[in-house]
XYZ file of C-alpha atoms in Angstrom:
565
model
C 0.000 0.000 0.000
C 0.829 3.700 -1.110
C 0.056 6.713 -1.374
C -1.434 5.933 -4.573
C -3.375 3.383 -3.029
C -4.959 5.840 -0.888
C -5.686 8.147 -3.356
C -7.821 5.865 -5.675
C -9.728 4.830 -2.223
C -11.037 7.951 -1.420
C -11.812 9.338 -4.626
C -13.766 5.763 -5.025
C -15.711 7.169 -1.264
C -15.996 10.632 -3.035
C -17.855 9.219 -5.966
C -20.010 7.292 -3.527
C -20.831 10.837 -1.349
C -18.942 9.113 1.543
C -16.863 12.250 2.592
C -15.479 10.815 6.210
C -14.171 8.204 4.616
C -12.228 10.307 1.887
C -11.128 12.580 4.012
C -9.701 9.623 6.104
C -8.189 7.873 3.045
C -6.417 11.643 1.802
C -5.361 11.869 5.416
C -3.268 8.372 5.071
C -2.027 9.511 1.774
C -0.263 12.869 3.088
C 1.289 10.041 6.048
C 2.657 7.974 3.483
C 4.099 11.228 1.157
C 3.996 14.164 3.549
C 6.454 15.832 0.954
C 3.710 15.835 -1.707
C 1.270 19.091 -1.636
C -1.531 17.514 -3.896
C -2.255 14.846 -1.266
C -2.985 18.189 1.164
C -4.402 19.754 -1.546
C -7.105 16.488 -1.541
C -7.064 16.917 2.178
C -7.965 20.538 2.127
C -10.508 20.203 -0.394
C -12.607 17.679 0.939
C -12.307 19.180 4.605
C -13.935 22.141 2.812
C -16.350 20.190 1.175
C -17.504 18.786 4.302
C -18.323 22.654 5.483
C -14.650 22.693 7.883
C -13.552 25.812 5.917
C -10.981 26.840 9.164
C -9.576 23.841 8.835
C -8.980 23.158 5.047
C -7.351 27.070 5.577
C -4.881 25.633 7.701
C -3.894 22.546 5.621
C -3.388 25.060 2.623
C -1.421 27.826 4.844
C 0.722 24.706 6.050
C 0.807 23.837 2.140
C 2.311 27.326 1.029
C 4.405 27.716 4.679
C 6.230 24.475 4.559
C 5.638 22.096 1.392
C 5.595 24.160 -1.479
C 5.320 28.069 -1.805
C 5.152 28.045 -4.983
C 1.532 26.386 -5.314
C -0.168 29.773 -5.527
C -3.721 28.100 -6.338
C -3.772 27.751 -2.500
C -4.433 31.314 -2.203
C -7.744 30.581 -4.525
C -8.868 28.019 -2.684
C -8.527 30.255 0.945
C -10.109 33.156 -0.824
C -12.903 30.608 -1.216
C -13.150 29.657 2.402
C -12.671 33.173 3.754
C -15.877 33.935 1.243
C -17.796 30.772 2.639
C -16.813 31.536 5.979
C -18.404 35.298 4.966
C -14.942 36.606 6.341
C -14.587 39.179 3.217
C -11.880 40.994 4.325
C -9.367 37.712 4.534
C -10.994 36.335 0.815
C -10.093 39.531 -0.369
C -6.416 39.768 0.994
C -6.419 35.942 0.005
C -7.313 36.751 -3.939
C -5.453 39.552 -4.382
C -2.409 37.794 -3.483
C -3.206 34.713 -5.718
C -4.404 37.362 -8.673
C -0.995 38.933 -8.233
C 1.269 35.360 -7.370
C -0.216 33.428 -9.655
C 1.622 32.995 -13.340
C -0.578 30.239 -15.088
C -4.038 31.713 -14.487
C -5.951 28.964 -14.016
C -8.419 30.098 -11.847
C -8.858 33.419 -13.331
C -12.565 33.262 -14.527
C -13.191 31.979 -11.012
C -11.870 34.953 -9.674
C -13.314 37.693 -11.576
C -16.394 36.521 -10.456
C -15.277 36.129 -6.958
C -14.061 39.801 -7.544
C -17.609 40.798 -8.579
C -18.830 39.198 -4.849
C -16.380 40.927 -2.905
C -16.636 44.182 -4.290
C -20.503 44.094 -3.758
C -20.040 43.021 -0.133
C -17.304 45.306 0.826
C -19.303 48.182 -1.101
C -15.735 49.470 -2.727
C -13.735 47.622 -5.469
C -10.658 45.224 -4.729
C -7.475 46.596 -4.375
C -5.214 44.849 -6.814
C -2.057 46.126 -8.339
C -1.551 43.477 -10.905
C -2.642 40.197 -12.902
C 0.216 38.390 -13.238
C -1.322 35.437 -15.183
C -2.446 38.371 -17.993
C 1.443 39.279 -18.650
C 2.205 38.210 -21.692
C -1.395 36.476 -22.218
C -2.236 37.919 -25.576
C 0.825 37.307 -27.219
C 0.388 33.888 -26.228
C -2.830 33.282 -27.411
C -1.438 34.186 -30.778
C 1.177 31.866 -30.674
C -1.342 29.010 -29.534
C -3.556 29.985 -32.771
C -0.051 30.214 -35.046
C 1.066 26.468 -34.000
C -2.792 25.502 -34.347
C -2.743 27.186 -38.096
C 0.831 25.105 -38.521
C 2.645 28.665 -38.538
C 5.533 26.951 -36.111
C 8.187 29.908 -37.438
C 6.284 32.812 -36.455
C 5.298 31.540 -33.198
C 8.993 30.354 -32.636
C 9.496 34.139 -32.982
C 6.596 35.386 -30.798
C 7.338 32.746 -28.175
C 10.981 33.177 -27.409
C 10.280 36.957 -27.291
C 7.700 36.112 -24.709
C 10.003 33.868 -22.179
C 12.164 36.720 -22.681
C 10.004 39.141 -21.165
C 8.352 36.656 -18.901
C 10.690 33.983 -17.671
C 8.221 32.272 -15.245
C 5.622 32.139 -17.860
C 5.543 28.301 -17.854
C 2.928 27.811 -20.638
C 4.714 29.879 -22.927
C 8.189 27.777 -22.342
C 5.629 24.454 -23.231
C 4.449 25.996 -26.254
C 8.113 27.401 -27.297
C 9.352 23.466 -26.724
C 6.445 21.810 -28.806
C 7.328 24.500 -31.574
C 10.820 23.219 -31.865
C 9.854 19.681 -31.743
C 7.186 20.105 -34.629
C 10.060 21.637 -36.822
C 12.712 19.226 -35.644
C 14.709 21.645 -32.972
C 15.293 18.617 -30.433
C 18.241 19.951 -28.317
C 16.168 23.215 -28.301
C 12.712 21.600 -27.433
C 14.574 19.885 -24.707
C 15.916 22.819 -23.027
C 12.712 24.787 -23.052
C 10.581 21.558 -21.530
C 13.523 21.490 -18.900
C 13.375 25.326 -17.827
C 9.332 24.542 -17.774
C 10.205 21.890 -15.103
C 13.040 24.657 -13.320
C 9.869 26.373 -12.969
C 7.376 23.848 -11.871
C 8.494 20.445 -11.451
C 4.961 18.781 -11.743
C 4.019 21.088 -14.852
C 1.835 17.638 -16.236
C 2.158 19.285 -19.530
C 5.943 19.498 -19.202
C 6.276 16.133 -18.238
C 4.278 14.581 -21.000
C 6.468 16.426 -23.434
C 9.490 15.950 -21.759
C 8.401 11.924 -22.664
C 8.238 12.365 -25.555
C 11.225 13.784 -26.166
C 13.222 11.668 -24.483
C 11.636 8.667 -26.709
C 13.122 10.930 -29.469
C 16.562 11.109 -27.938
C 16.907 7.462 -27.350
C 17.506 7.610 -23.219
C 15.618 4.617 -22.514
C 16.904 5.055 -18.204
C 15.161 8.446 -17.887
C 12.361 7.504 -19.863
C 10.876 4.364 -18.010
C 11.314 6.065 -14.595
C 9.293 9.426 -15.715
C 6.554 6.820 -17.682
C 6.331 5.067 -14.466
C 5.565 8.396 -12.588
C 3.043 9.155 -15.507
C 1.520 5.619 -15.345
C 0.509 6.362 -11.768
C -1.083 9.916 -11.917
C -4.817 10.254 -12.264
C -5.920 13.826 -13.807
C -8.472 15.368 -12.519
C -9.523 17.687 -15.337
C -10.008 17.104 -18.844
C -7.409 19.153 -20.718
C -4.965 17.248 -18.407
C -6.401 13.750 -19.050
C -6.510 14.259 -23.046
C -3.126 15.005 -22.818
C -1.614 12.445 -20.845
C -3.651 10.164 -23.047
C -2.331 11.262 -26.397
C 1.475 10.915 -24.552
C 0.946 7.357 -23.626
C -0.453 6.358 -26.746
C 2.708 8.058 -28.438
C 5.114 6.559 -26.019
C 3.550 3.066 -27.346
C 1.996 2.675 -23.991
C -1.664 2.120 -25.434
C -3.548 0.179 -22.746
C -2.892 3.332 -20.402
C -4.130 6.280 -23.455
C -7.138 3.738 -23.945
C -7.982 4.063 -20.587
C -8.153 7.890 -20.577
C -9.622 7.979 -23.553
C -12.811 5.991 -22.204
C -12.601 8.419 -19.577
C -13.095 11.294 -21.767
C -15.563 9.728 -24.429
C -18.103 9.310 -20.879
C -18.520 13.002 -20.715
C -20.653 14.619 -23.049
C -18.347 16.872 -24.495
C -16.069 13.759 -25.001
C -19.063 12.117 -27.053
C -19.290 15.111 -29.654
C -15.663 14.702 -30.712
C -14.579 13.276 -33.289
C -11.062 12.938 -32.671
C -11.603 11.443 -29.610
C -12.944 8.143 -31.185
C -10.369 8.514 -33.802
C -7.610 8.149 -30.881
C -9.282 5.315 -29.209
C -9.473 3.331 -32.269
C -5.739 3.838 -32.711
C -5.406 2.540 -29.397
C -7.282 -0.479 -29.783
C -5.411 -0.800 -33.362
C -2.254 -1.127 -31.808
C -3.877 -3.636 -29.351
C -4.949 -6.011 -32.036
C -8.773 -5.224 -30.856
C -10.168 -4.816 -34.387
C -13.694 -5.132 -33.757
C -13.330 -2.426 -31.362
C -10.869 -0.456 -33.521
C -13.746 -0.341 -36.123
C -16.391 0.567 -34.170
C -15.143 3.751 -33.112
C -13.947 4.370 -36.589
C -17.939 3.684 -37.530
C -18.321 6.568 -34.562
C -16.368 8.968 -35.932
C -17.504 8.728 -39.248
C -20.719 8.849 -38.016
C -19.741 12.313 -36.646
C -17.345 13.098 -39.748
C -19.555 11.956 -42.414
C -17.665 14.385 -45.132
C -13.584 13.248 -44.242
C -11.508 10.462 -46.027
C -10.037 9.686 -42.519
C -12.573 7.236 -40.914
C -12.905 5.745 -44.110
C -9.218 4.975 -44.872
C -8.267 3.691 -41.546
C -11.001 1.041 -42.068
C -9.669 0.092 -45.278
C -6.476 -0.691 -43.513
C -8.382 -3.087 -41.244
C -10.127 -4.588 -44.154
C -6.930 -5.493 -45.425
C -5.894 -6.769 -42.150
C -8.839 -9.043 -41.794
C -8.842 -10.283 -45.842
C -5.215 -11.242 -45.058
C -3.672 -8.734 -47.849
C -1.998 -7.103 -46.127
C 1.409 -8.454 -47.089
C 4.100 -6.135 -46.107
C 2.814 -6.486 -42.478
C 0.644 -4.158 -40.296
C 0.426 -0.515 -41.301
C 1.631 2.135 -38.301
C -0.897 4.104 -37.707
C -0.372 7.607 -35.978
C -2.895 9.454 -33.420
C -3.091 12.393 -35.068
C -6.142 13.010 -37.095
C -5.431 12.821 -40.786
C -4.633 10.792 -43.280
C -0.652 9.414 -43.368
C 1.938 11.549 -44.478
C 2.447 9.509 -47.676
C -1.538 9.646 -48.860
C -1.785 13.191 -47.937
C 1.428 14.049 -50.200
C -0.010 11.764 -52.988
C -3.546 13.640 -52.373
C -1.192 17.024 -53.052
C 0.384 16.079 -55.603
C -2.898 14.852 -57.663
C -4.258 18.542 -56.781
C -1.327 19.896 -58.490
C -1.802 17.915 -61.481
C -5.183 18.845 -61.207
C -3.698 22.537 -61.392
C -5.690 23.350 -58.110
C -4.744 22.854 -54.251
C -7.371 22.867 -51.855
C -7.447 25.273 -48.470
C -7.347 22.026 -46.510
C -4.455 20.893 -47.938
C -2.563 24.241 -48.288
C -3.271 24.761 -44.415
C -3.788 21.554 -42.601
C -0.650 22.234 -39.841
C -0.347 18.507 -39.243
C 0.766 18.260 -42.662
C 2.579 21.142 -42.234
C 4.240 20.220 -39.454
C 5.233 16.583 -41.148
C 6.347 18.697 -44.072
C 9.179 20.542 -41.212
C 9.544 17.170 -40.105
C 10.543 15.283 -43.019
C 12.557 18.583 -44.451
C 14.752 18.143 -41.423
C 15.052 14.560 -40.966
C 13.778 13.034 -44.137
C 16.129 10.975 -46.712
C 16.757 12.520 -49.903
C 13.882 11.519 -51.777
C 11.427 12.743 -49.050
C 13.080 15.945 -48.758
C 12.848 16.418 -52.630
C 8.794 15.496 -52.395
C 8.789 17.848 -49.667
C 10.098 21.021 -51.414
C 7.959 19.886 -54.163
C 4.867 20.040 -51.911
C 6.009 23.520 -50.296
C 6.533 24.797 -54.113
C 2.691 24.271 -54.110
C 1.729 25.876 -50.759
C 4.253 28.971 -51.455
C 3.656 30.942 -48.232
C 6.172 33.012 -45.972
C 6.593 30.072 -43.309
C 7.685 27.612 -46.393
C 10.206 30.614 -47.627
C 11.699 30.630 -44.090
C 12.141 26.993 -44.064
C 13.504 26.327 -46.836
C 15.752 29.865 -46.600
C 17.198 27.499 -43.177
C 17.949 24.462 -45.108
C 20.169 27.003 -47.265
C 22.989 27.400 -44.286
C 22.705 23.760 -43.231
C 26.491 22.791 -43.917
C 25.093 18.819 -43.608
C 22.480 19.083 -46.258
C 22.887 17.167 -49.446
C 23.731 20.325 -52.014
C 21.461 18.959 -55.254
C 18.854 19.648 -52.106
C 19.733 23.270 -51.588
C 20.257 23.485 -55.026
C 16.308 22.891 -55.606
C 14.905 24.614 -52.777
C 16.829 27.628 -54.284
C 14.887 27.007 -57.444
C 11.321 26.421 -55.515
C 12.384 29.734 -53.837
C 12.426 31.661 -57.098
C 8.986 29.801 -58.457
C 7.720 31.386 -55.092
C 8.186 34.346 -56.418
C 11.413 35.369 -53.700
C 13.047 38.547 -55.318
C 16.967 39.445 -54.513
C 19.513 37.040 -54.245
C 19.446 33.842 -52.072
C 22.448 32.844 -50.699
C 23.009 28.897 -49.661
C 25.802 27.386 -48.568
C 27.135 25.007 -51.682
C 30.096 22.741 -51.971
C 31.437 24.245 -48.209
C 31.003 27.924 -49.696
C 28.790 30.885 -49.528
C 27.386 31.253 -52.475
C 24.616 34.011 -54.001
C 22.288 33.668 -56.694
C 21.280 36.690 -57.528
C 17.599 37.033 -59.205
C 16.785 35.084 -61.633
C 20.482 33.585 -62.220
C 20.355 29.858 -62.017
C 23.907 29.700 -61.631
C 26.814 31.896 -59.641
C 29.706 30.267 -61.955
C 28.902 32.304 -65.154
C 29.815 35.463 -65.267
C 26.704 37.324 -66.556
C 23.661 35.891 -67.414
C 22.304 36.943 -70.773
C 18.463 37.778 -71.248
C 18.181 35.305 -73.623
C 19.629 32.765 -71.973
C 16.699 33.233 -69.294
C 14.140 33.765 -72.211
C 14.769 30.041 -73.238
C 14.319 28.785 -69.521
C 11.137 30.620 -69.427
C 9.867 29.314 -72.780
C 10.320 25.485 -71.717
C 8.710 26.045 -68.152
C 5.589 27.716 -69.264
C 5.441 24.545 -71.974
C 6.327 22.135 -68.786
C 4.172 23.460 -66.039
C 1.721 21.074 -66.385
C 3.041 17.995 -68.050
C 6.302 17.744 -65.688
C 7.036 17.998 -61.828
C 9.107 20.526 -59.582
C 12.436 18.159 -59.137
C 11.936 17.520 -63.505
C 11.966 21.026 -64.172
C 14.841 21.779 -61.980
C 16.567 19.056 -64.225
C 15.611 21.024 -67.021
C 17.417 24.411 -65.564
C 20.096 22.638 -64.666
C 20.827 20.889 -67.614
C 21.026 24.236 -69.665
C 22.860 26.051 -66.875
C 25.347 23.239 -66.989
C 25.367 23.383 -70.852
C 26.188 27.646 -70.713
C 28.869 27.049 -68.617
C 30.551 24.668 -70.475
C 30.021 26.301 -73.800
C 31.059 29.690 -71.934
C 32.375 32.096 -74.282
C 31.486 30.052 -77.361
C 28.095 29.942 -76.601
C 26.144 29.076 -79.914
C 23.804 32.210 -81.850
C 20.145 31.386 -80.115
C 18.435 32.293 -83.212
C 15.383 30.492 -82.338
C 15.018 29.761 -78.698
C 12.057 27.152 -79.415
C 14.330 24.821 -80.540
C 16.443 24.963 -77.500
C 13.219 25.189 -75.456
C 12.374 21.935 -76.885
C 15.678 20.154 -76.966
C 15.859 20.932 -73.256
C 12.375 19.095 -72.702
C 13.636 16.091 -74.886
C 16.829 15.584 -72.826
C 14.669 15.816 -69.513
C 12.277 13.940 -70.718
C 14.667 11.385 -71.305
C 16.624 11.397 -67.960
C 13.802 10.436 -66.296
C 13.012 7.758 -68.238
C 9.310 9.425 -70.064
C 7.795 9.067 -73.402
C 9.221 11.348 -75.933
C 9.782 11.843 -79.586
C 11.495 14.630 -81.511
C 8.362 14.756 -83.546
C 5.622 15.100 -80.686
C 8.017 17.866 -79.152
C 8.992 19.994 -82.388
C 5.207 20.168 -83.007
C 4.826 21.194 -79.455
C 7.175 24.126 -79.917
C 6.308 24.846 -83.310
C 9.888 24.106 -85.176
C 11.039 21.503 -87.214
C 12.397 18.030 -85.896
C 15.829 18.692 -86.964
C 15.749 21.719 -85.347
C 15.531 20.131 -81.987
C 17.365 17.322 -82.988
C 20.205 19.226 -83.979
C 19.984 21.665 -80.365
C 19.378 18.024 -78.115
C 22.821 16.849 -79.800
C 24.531 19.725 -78.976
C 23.594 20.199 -75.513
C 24.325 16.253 -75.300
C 27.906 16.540 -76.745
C 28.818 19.682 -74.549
C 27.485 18.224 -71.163
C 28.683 14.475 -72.081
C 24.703 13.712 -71.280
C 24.212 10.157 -72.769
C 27.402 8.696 -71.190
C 25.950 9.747 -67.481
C 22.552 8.796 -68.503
C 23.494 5.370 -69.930
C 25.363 4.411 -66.772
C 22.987 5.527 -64.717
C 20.297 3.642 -66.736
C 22.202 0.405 -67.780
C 21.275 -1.596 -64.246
C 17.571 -1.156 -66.358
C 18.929 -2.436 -69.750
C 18.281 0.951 -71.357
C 20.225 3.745 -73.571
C 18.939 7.331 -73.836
């Protein structure tokens, strides 16, 4: 027996009205952990439920005396026996110091109402200096609605401001670590978590992330000691339980997020959300408990009629259950949304469609797998990546691609296209990236910083043979294309040939491309395209070849497939 043990007795005699008995059962818990100030907290509480306001005042005096000063909700809760007690004087001295203490707010709608009661019994309004808990407050809120909108850059911004100005503003430091974790900042998430902790060591919401992260990190020690603690601790309210829930499930532990889960989906607010059936289905997925998997999937699509999601997760069980499911059971995340891979496909069909929906553009769980995968992504996923932000085009995809510029570890054919989705963003002045363990600045339009100048022309042909390959070819293709004729100037460079007719070398240019990556082409389908003959291109598509030594690459690259170009 515990204090644990304790605990989950008297909130059992609670829920059965039996308030001697709690009390007697908190009273054991505070013998067995005298150190802890939420088993007096218990204590006090249900001593003032029972009408003992004097002595639920002294249990949270002894609280804020001896345990733990810094558990300023104690002040709230005296306030509220002084007012019961109808000693106005004492709940007012009581509030103002909590009003004035107290940096996370909690209780504040509580107390302006409180502050509404006093003033009309003490006929004169409440002397308070300050709000601490409203310091900083707005600019938070923004940054909650930036990470909610998938802006993680700007509220990086807004949020380290704000711990500037407001050191002890725990919620702020959570938010500021979450924001570096959802764009891949690990050492930096980890340091903000830990000051929230400096701050206030059972911060639930610091703890949970501070989980998580240390799944991340690999430090299995620290990790099964602080999921042990979390295993053990019983929220009381609901924004606490939903997130303790969604950390166990992540931390794999999914019998203890099913369990909270249930909790929530019993209250009625629970019942009306859709992502709360979602989550307990994932649960139960990763269980192996199907049937139950599915019927909260039929729940939520009951409550989602309109979304994909419901509907592809139980396809995946279908294929479960028909046995084709061959390359083994599909990891499903928590989240709610489709996976990253079907919700890049689903993008990448809207651009062919030549139209990207708003809830694609601005879903910031996509967004934030986009930051993910840009920062710790192979190659591949980082090039569908930048091809995906060359669709959104926004400020907060500028800035994180401008990042991956100066990252002296990324793979430089990388920065070398996120320059280029830059410029189809429409990014004026130069861009400087850090290529081949140098600075180096493209300046507008120029494709490439070896040449020196860069001929009107030269862009006119580049222009001609993107507006004819918008549609019919992707980002990383076109890019090719650039490169390819960048590569070819620079070789030729002075001896450039007379571009007489730069829809020829348009075309020639979407040949060759079409070629390296292994598409359908003819010199005949693309002259007519371009409207010049086919020895015209032929003739351009040769040259380019001979000066850039294009087919040797090509059929090496290609000879694994038993092809020539």
């Amino acid at each position: 027996m515990d204090a644990t043990f304790f605990f989950e007795r008297a909130v059992q005699s609670l829920d059965r009205y039996k308030y001697d008995k709690a009390l007697k059962y908190f009273r054991r818990a505070v013998e067995y952990e005298p150190d802890n100030p939420v088993n007096h907290c218990n204590m006090a509480g249900i001593l003032s439920e029972m009408g003992k306001y004097g002595e639920s005042n002294d249990v949270l005096k002894h609280i804020v005396d001896r345990v733990d000063p810094s558990m300023t909700e104690c002040y709230f809760y005296m306030a509220n026996n002084f007012a019961n007690m109808e000693d106005f004087e004492s709940a007012e001295k009581a509030l103002v110091h909590y009003l004035e203490h107290d940096a996370n707010g909690q209780f504040l709608d509580e107390s302006e109402e409180m502050m509404e009661l006093l003033s009309f019994e003490l006929e004169r309004p409440m002397k308070i200096a300050k709000i601490k808990s409203r310091e900083g407050f707005v600019e938070h809120d923004r940054a909650r609605s930036m990470l909610e909108e998938g802006k993680f850059t700007e509220a990086i911004k807004l949020l380290e401001n704000l711990v500037r100005m407001h050191p002890e503003f725990s919620a702020a430091h959570n938010n500021l670590a979450l924001a570096y974790y959802y764009v891949g900042r690990f050492t930096d998430a980890l340091a903000a978590v830990k000051q929230v902790l400096a701050i206030d060591p059972g911060n639930l919401h610091g703890l949970c992330n501070l989980a998580i992260f240390l799944q991340h990190a690999g430090e299995r020690e620290p990790l099964e000691e602080l999921v042990e603690l979390l295993e053990k601790t019983v929220p009381y309210h609901q924004e606490h339980v939903f997130k303790l829930a969604t950390t166990m499930g992540v931390l794999g532990r999914h019998d203890s997020a099913l369990r909270h889960f249930r909790r929530l989906l019993k209250t009625e607010a629970g019942q009306a959300d859709v992502c709360l059936y979602h989550y307990a289905a994932v649960a139960c997925y990763n269980l192996d408990r199907y049937a139950e998997a599915r019927r909260f999937w039929k729940q939520a699509e009951k409550l989602d009629p309109g979304s994909d999601i419901p509907k592809f997760h139980m396809n995946v069980l279908d294929r479960i259950e028909s046995g084709l499911a061959k390359d083994g059971k599909m990891t499903i995340s928590y989240h709610y949304h489709l996976p990253f891979e079907e919700q890049l496909r689903q993008l990448q069909r809207a651009q062919a469609a030549g139209y990207v929906p708003e809830r694609l553009r601005n879903d910031p769980l996509l967004r934030s797998s986009f930051f993910w995968a840009l920062r710790h992504g192979d190659r591949d996923t980082k090039l569908q990546v930048i091809q995906a932000y060359g669709m959104i085009g926004d400020a907060e995809v500028a800035d994180s691609l401008t990042e991956l510029l100066s990252d002296p570890n990324e793979d430089d054919y990388v920065k070398n296209v996120s320059v280029f989705a830059l410029r189809g963003m429409g990014v004026k002045g130069p861009i400087t990236a850090l290529i081949g363990g140098r600075e180096v600045a493209f300046e507008k339009n120029v494709y490439s910083p070896n040449l020196p100048v860069w001929n009107a022309e030269w862009q006119e042909v580049i222009d001609l043979a993107m507006v004819r390959m918008s549609t019919r070819y992707d980002m990383i293709q076109q890019f090719d294309m650039v490169t390819l004729w960048v590569e070819f100037l620079t070789r030729a460079y002075p001896a450039i040939p007379k571009l007489t007719k730069k829809e020829g070398w348009a075309g020639a240019l979407e040949y060759l491309t079409a070629k390296m990556h292994r598409r359908t082409a003819s010199y005949q389908d693309v002259a007519r395209r371009y409207g010049v003959s086919i020895t015209t291109v032929s003739k351009h598509a040769k040259h380019i070849d001979e000066t850039c030594g294009l087919r040797e690459k090509m059929d090496s690259i290609f000879a694994n497939f038993g092809e020539k170009l």
